[in-house]
Short mmCIF file of C-alpha atoms in Angstrom, two decimals:
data_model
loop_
_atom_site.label_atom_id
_atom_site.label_comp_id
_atom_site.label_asym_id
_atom_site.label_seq_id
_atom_site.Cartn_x
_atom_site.Cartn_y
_atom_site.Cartn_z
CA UNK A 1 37.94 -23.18 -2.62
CA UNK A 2 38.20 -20.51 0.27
CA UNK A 3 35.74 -20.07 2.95
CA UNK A 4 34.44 -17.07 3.97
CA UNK A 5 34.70 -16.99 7.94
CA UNK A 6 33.98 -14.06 9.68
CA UNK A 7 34.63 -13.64 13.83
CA UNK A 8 33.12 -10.60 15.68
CA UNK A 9 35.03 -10.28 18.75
CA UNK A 10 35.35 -6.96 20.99
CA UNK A 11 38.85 -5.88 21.25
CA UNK A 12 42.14 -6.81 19.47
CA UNK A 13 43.71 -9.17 21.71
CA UNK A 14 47.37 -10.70 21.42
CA UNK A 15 45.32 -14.13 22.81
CA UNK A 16 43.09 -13.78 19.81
CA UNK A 17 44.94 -12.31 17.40
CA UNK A 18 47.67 -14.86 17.21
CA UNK A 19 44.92 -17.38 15.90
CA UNK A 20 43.57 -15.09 13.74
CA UNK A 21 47.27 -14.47 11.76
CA UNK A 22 47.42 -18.42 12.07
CA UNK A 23 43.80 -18.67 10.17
CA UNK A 24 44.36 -16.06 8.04
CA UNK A 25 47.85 -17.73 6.58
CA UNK A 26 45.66 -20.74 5.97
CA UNK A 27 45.32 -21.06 2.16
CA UNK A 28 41.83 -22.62 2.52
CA UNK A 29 40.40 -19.35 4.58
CA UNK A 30 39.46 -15.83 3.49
CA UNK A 31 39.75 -14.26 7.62
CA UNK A 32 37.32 -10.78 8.26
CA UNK A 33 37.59 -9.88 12.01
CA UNK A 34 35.47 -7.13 13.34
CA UNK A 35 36.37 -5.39 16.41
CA UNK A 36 33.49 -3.50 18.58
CA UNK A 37 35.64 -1.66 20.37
CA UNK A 38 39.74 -0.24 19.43
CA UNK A 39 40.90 -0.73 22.88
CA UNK A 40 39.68 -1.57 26.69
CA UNK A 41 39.91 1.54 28.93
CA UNK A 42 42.15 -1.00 31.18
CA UNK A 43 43.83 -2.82 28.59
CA UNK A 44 47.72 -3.49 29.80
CA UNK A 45 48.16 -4.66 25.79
CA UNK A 46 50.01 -1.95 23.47
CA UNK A 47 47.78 -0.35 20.49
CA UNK A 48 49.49 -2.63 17.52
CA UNK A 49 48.81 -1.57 13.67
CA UNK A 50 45.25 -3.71 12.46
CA UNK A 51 45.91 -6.75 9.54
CA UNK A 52 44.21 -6.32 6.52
CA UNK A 53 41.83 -8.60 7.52
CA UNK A 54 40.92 -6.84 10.91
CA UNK A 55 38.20 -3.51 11.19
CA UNK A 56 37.23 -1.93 13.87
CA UNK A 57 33.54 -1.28 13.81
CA UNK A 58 32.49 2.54 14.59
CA UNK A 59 29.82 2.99 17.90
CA UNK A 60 30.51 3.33 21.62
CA UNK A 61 30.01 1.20 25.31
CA UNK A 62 28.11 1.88 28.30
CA UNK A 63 28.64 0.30 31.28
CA UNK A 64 26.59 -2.37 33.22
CA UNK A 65 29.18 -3.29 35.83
CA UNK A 66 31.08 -5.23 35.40
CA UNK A 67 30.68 -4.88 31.64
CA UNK A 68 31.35 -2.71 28.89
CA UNK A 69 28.02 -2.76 26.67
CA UNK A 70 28.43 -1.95 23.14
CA UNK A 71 26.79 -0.67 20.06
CA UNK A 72 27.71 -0.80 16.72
CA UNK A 73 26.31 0.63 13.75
CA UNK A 74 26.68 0.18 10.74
CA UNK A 75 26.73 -3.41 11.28
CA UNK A 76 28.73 -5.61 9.42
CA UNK A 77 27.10 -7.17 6.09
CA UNK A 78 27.56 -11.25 7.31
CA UNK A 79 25.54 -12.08 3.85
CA UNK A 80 28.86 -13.76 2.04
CA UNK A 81 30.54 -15.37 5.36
CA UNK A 82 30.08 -19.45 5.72
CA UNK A 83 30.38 -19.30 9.25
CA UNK A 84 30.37 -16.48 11.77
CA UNK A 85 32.30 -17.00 15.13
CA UNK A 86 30.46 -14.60 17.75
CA UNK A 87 33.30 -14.16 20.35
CA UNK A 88 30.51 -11.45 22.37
CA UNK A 89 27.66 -12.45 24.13
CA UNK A 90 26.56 -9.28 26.34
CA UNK A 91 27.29 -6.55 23.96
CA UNK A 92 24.06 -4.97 21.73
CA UNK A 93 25.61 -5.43 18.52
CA UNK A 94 26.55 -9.43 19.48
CA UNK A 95 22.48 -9.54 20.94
CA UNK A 96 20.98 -7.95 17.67
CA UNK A 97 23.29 -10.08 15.49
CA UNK A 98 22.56 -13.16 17.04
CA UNK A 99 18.90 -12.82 17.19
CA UNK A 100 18.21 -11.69 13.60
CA UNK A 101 21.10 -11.68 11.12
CA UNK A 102 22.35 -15.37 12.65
CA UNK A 103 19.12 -16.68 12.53
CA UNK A 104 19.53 -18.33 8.96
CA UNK A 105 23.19 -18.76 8.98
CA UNK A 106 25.87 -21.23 10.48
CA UNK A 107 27.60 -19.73 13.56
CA UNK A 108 29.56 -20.63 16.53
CA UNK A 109 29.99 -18.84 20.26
CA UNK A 110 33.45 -18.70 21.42
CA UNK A 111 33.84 -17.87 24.67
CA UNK A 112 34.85 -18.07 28.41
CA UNK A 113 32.67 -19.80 31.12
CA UNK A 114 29.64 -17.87 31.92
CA UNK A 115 28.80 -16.38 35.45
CA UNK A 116 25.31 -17.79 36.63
CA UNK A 117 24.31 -14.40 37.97
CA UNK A 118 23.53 -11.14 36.91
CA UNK A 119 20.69 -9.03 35.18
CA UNK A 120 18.69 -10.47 32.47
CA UNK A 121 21.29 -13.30 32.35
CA UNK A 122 18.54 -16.11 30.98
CA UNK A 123 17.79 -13.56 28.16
CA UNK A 124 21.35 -12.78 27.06
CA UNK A 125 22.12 -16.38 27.03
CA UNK A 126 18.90 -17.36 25.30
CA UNK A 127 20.73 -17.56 21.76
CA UNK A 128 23.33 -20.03 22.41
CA UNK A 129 20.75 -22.79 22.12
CA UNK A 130 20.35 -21.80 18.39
CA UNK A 131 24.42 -21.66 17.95
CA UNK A 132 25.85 -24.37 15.62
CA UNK A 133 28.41 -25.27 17.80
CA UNK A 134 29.84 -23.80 21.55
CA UNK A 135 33.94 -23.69 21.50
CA UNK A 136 34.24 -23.54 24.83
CA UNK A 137 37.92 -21.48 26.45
CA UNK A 138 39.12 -24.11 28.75
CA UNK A 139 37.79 -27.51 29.97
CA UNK A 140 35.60 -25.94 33.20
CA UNK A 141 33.75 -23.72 30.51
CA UNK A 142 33.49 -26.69 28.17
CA UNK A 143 31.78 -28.63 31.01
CA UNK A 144 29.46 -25.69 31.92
CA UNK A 145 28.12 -25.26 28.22
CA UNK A 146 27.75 -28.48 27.85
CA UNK A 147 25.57 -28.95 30.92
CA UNK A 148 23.64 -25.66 30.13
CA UNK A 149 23.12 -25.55 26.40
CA UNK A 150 23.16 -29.55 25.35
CA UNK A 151 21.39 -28.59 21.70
CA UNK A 152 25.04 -27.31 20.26
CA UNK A 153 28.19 -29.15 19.50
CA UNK A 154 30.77 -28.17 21.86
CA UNK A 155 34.29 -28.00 21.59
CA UNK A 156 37.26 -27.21 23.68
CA UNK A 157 39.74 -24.35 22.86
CA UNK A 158 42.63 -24.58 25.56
CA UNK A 159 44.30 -20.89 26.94
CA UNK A 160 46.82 -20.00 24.93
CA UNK A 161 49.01 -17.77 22.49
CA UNK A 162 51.06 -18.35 19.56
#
């Protein structure tokens, strides 16, 4: 049996997309990555060709310094996916999803450690209580989302590539 696993995430990474080639060799998963954006405007990485399993979604970003805001439409359908991996928190598209399509579905937040500061940061954060599970990017975030969202499993993803 394959699962369905979808992860929306906001730029093709090498950090990311070296576990997503791992997952998506895995017999047991069927991978769909959706991109918001192609590239960063200060990305160092080199534009590499997209995997079958990768799309970038069409819309644009506005900036709310220091952050690139996006929106997305159309959204992706999420209807057949077990489990959704949100790997955006601040973005439109990652807001709207998580507060209506994610409502009645498993998901996880992947992420970095979260600053403590910034504008309408207790309202953009608000949906990680309702997240299945946090995997936290390195043990200081772990430690933060733990202290700040205990509802959630958490887990611990370490730095790395390959």
């Amino acid at each position: 049996m394959k699962y369905e696993v979808a992860f929306v995430s906001i730029v093709p990474s090498p950090y990311q997309r070296d576990l997503f080639q791992a997952l998506a060799a895995r017999s047991e998963v069927n991978l769909s990555v959706f991109y918001l954006e192609a590239a960063s405007p200060d990305s160092p990485w080199p534009r590499e060709p997209l995997e079958p399993y990768e799309k970038i979604l069409r819309g644009f970003w506005f900036g709310i310094p220091p952050m690139r805001c996006h929106v997305n439409w159309p959204l992706p359908n999420l209807d057949r996916f077990a489990l959704v991996v949100m790997n955006s928190l601040v973005s439109l598209t990652a807001q709207w999803l998580m507060r209506t399509t994610l409502q009645t579905k498993r998901w996880i937040f992947w992420g970095e450690r979260l600053g403590r500061r910034g504008p309408f940061r207790k309202q953009m954060v608000a949906p990680l209580h309702r997240a299945s599970a946090i995997a936290a990017i390195g043990r200081f975030a772990l430690e933060d989302y733990r202290e700040r969202f205990p509802e959630p499993r958490h887990f611990c993803i370490p730095y790395h590539c390959n």
